[in-house]
mmCIF file of C-alpha atoms in Angstrom:
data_model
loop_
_atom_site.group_PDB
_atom_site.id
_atom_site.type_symbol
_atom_site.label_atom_id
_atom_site.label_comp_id
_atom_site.label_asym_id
_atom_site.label_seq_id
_atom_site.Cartn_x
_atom_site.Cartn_y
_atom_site.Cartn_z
ATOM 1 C CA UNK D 799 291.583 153.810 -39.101
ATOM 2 C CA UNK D 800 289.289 151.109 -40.656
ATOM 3 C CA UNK D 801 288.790 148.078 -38.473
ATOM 4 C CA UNK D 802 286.999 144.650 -39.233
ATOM 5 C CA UNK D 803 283.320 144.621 -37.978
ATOM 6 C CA UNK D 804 282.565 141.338 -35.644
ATOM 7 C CA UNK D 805 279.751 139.728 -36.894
ATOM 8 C CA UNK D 806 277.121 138.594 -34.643
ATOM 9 C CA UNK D 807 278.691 139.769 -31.633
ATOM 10 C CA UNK D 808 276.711 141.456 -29.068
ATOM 11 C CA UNK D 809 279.056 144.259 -27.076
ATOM 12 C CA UNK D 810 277.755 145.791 -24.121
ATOM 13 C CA UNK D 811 278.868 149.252 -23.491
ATOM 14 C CA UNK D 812 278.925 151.089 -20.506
ATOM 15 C CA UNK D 813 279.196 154.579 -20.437
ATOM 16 C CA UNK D 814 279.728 156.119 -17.235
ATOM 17 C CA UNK D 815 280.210 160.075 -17.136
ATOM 18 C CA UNK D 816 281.659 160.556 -14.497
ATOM 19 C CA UNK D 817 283.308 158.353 -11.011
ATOM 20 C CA UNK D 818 280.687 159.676 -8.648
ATOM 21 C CA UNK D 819 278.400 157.052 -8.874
ATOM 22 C CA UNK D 820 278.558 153.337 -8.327
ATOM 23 C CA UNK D 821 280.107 151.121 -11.386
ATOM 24 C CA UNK D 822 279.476 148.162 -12.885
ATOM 25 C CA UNK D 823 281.277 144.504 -12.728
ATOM 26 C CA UNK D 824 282.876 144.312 -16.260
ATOM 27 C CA UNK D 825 285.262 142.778 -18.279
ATOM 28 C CA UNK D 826 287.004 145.431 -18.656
ATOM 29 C CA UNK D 827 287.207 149.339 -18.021
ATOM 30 C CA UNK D 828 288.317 152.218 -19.744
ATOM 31 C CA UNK D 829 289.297 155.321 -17.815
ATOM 32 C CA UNK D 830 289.496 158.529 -19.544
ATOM 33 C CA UNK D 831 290.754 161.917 -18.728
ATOM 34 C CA UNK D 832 291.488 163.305 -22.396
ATOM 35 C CA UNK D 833 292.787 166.766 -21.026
ATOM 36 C CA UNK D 834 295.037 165.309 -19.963
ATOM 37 C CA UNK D 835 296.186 162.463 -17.806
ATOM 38 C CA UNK D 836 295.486 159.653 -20.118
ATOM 39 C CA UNK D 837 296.764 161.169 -22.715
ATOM 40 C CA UNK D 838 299.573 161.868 -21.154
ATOM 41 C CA UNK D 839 300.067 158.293 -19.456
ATOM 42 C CA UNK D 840 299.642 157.566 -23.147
ATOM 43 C CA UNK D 841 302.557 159.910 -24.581
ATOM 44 C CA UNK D 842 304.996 158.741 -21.889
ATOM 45 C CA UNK D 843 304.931 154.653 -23.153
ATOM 46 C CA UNK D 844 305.033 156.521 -26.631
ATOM 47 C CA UNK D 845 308.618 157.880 -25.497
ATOM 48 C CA UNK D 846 309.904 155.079 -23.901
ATOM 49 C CA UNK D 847 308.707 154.964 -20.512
ATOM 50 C CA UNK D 848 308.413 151.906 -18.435
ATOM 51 C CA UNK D 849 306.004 152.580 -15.658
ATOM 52 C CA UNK D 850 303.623 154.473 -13.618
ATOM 53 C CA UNK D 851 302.861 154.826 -10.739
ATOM 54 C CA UNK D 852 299.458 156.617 -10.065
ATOM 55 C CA UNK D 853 298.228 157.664 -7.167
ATOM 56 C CA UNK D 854 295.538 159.396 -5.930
ATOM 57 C CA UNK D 855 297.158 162.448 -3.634
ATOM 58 C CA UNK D 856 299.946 164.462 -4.016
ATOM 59 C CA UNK D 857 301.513 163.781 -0.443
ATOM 60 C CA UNK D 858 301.529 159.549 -0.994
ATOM 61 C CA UNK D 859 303.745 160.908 -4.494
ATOM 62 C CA UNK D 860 306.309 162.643 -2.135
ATOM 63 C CA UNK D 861 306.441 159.692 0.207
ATOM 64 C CA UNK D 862 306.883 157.426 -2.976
ATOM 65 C CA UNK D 863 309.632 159.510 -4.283
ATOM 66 C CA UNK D 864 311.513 159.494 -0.892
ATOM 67 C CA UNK D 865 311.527 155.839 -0.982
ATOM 68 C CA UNK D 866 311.524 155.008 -4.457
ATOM 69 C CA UNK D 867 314.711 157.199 -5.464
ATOM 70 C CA UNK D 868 315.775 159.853 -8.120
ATOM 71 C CA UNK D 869 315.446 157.306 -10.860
ATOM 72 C CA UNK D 870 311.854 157.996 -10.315
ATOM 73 C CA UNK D 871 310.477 160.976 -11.728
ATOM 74 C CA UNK D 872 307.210 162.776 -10.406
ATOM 75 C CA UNK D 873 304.639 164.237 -12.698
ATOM 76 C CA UNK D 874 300.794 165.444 -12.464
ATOM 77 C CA UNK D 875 299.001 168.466 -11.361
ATOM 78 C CA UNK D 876 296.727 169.660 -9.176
ATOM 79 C CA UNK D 877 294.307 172.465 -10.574
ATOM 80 C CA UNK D 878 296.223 172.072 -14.114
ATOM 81 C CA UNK D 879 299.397 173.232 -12.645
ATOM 82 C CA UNK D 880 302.177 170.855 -10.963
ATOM 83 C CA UNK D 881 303.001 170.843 -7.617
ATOM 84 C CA UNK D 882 305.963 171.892 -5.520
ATOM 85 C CA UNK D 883 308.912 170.212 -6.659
ATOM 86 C CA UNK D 884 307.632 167.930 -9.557
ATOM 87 C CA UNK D 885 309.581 166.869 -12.169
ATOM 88 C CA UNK D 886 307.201 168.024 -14.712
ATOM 89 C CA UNK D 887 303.265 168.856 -15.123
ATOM 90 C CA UNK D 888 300.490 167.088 -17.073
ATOM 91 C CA UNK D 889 301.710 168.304 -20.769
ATOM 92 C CA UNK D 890 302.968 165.374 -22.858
ATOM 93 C CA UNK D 891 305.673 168.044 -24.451
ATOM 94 C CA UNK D 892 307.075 167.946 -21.237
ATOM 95 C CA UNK D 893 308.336 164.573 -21.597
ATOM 96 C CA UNK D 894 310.668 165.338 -24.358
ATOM 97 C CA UNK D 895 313.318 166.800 -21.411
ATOM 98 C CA UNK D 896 313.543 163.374 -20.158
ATOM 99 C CA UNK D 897 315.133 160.101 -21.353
ATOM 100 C CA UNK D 898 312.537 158.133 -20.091
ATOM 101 C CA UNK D 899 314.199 154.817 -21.067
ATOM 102 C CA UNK D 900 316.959 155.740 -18.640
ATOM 103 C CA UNK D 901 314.414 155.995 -15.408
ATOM 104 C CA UNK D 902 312.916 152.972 -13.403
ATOM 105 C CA UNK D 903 309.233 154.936 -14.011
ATOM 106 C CA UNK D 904 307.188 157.456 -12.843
ATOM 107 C CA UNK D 905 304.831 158.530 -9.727
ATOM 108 C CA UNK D 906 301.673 160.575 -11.205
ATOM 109 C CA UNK D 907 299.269 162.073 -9.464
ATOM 110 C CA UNK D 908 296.481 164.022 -10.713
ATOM 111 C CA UNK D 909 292.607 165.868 -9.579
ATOM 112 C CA UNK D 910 290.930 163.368 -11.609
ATOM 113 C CA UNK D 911 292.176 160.705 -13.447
ATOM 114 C CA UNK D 912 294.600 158.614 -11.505
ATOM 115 C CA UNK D 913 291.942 158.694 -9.018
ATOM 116 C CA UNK D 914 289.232 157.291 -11.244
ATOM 117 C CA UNK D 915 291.884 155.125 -12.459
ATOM 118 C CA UNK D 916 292.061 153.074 -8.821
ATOM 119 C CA UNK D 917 288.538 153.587 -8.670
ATOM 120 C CA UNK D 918 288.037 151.653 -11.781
ATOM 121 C CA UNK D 919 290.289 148.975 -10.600
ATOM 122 C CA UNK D 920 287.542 147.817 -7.647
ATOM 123 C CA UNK D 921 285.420 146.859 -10.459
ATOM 124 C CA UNK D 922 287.322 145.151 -12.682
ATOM 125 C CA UNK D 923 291.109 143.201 -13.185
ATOM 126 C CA UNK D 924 291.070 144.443 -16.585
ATOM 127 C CA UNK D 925 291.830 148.782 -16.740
ATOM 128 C CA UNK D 926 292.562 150.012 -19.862
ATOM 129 C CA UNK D 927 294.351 154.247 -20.354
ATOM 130 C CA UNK D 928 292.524 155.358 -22.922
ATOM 131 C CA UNK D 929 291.765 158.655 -24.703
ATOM 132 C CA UNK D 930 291.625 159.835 -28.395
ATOM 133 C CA UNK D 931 294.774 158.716 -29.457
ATOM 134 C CA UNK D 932 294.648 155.944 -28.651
ATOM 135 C CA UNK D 933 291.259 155.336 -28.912
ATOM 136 C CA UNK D 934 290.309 152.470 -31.642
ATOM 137 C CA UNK D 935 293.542 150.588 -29.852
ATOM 138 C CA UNK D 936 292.326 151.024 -26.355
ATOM 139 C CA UNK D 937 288.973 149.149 -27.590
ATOM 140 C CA UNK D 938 290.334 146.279 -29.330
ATOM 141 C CA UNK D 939 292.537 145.730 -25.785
ATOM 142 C CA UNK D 940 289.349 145.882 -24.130
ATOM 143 C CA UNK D 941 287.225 143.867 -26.302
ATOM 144 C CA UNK D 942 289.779 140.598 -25.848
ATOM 145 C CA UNK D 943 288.330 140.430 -22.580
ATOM 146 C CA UNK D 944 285.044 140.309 -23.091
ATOM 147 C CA UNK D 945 281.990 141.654 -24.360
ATOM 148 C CA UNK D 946 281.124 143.319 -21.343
ATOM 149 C CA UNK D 947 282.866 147.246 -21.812
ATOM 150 C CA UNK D 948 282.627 150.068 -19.414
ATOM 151 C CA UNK D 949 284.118 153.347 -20.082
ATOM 152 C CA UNK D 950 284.734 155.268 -17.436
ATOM 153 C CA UNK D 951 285.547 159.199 -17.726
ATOM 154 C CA UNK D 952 286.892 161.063 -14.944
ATOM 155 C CA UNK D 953 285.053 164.581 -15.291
ATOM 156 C CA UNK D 954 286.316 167.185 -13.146
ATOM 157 C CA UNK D 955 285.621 167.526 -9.737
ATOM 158 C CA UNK D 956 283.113 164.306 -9.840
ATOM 159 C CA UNK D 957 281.423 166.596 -12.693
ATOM 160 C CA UNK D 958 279.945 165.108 -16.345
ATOM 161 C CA UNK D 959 282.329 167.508 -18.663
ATOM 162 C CA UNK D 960 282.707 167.770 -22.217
ATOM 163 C CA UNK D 961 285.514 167.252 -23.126
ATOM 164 C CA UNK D 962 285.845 163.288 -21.457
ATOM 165 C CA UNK D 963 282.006 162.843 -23.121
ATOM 166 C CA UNK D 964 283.192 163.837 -26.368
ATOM 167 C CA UNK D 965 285.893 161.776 -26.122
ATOM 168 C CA UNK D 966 283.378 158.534 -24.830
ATOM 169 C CA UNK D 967 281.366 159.480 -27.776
ATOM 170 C CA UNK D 968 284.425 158.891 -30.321
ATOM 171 C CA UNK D 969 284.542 155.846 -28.750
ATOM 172 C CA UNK D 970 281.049 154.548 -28.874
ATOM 173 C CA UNK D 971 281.557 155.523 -32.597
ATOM 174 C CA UNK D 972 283.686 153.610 -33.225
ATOM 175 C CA UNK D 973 282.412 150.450 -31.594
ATOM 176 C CA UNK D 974 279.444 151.119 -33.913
ATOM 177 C CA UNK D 975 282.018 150.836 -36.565
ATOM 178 C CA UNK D 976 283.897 147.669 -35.295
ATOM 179 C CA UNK D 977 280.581 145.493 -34.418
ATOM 180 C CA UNK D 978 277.347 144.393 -36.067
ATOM 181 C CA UNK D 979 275.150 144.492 -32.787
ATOM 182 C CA UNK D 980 275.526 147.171 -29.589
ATOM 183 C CA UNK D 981 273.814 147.525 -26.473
ATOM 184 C CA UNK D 982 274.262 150.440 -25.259
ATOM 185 C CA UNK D 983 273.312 152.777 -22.058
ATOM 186 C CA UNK D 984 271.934 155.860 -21.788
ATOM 187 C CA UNK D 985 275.660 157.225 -20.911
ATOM 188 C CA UNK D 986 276.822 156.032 -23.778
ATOM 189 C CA UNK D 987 273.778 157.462 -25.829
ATOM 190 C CA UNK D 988 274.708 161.150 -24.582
ATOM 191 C CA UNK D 989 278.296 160.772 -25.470
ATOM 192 C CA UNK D 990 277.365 159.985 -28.491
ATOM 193 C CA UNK D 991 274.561 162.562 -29.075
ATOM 194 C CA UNK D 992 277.626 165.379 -27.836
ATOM 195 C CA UNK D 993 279.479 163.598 -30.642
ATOM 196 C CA UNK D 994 277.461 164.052 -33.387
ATOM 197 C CA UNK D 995 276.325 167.757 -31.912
ATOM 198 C CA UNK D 996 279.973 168.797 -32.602
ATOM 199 C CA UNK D 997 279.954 167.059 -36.144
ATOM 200 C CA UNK D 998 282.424 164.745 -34.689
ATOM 201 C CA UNK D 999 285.258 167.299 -34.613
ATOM 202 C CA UNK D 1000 286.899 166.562 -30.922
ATOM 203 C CA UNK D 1001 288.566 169.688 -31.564
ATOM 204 C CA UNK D 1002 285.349 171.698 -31.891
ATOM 205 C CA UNK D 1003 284.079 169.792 -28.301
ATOM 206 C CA UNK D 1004 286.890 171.238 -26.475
ATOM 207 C CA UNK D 1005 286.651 174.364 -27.214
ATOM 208 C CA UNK D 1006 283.455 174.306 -25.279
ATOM 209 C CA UNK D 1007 284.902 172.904 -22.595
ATOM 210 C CA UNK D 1008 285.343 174.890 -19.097
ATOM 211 C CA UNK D 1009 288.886 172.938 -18.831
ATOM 212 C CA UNK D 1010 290.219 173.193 -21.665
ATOM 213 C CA UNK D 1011 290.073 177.164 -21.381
ATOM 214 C CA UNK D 1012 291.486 176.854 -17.935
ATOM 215 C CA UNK D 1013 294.486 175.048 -19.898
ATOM 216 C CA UNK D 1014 294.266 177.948 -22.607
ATOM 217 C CA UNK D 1015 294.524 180.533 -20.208
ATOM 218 C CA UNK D 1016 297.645 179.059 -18.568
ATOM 219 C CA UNK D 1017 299.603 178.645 -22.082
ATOM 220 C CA UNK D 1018 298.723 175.453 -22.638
ATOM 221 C CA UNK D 1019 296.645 175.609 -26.031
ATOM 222 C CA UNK D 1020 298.883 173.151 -27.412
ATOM 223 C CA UNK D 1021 298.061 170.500 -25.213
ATOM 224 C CA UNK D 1022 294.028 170.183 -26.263
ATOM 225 C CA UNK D 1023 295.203 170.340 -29.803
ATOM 226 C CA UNK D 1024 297.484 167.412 -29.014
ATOM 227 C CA UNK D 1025 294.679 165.348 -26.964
ATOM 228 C CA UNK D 1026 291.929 165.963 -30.037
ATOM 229 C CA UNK D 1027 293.925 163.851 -32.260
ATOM 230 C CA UNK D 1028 292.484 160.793 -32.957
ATOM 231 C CA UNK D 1029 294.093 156.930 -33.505
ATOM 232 C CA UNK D 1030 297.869 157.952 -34.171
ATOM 233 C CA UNK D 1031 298.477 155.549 -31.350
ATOM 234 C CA UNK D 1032 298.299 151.612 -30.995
ATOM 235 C CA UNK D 1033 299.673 152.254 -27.075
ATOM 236 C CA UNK D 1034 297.267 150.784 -24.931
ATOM 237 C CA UNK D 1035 298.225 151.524 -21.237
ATOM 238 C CA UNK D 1036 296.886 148.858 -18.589
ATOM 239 C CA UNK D 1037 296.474 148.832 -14.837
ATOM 240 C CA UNK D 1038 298.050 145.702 -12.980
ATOM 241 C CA UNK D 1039 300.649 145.269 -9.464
ATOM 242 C CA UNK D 1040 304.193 146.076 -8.686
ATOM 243 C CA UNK D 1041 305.691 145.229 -5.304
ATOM 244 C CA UNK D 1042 301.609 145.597 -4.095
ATOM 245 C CA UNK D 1043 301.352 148.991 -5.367
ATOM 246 C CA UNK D 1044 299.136 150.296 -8.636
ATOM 247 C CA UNK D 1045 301.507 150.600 -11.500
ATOM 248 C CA UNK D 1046 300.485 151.521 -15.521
ATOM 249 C CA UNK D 1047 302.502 149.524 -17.358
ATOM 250 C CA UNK D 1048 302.303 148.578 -21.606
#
């Protein structure tokens, strides 16, 4: 996808690795978790979805559902598998069972990225879903407020992992690409060093990475192949209130 370069504009980009440190006061955040929540938060807007709900542990999603109603469905994973009872995992094929347009939204919980999700929220009012499909999309949303970007990936376990870095060094990419002048940390400088180690074939990075075999060895191949596509979506998920609670709406 070619984009206009800004001219003259200074962008400062934030890469952080992973949630276990402090963040920084931006204009805006992006949270990923390529394999696979934001992509999948991604996916269901793609298919018609109206909301979701994240949060952070799988009992608050039960107690959600109980008061929310059957028109809500529940969705995540815990350990790349979905829990007891819910509606459906963390695959975006899953999705294609539903009519989302006929449900009021979704609850989603999963072991990373809805929980660096609300993390990202105490440090900014602008949080941005993004991942590689979304990726050129999710920066533009980001770059109308401000020029002061953090993205934020949600590792595993509180760990750096490849396959979010890779996916933070597509990005830093392609804010190379869209403006004339970058400052940039050393986070962002390793993402995009593991870019250009794996010839800037996402693909390529996951293989290497320790979850994207877990998903392999549970059947779920398809899934990473899915995630490593890059730009075929100008869905840019954000973060704001609903009745006081967290909701992902587009």
């Amino acid at each position: 996808m070619k984009v206009k370069r800004r001219e003259m504009m200074v962008v400062k980009l934030i890469v952080m690795l992973s949630p276990s440190g402090e963040l920084e006061h931006v204009d805006a955040w992006i949270v990923v978790d390529v394999l696979r929540a934001t992509t999948m938060m991604t996916a269901f807007f793609e298919r018609g979805g109206k909301m979701i709900l994240p949060v952070k542990e799988v009992e608050e999603a039960y107690s959600l559902k109980k008061m929310l109603g059957k028109n809500w469905l529940l969705m995540g994973e815990r350990n790349s598998v979905p829990p007891p009872c819910f509606d459906c995992g963390n695959s975006p094929f899953e999705l294609s069972r539903y009519c989302l347009e006929t449900y009021d939204g979704a609850i989603m919980t999963t072991t990373n990225g809805t929980k660096a999700l609300i993390y990202a929220s105490s440090y900014s009012n602008n949080v941005f879903i993004g991942c590689a499909r979304n990726a050129t999309a999710a920066l533009k949303a980001a770059l109308r407020c401000g020029n002061n970007i953090g993205i934020l990936c949600a590792g595993r376990h509180n760990r750096v992992m490849v396959d979010d870095t890779a996916c933070a060094g597509l990005m830093v990419n392609a804010m190379k690409e869209m403006t004339e002048r970058i400052d940039l940390n050393d986070g962002g400088k390793i993402a995009w060093a593991i870019w250009k180690h794996y010839h800037c074939d996402l693909l390529e990075a996951f293989k290497d990475a320790e979850h994207a075999r877990r998903l392999e060895e549970l059947g779920l191949w398809n899934d990473v192949v899915y995630a490593s596509c890059q730009n075929k979506s100008e869905v840019v998920p954000r973060l704001t209130l609903w009745n006081g609670l967290k909701a992902v709406i587009v």
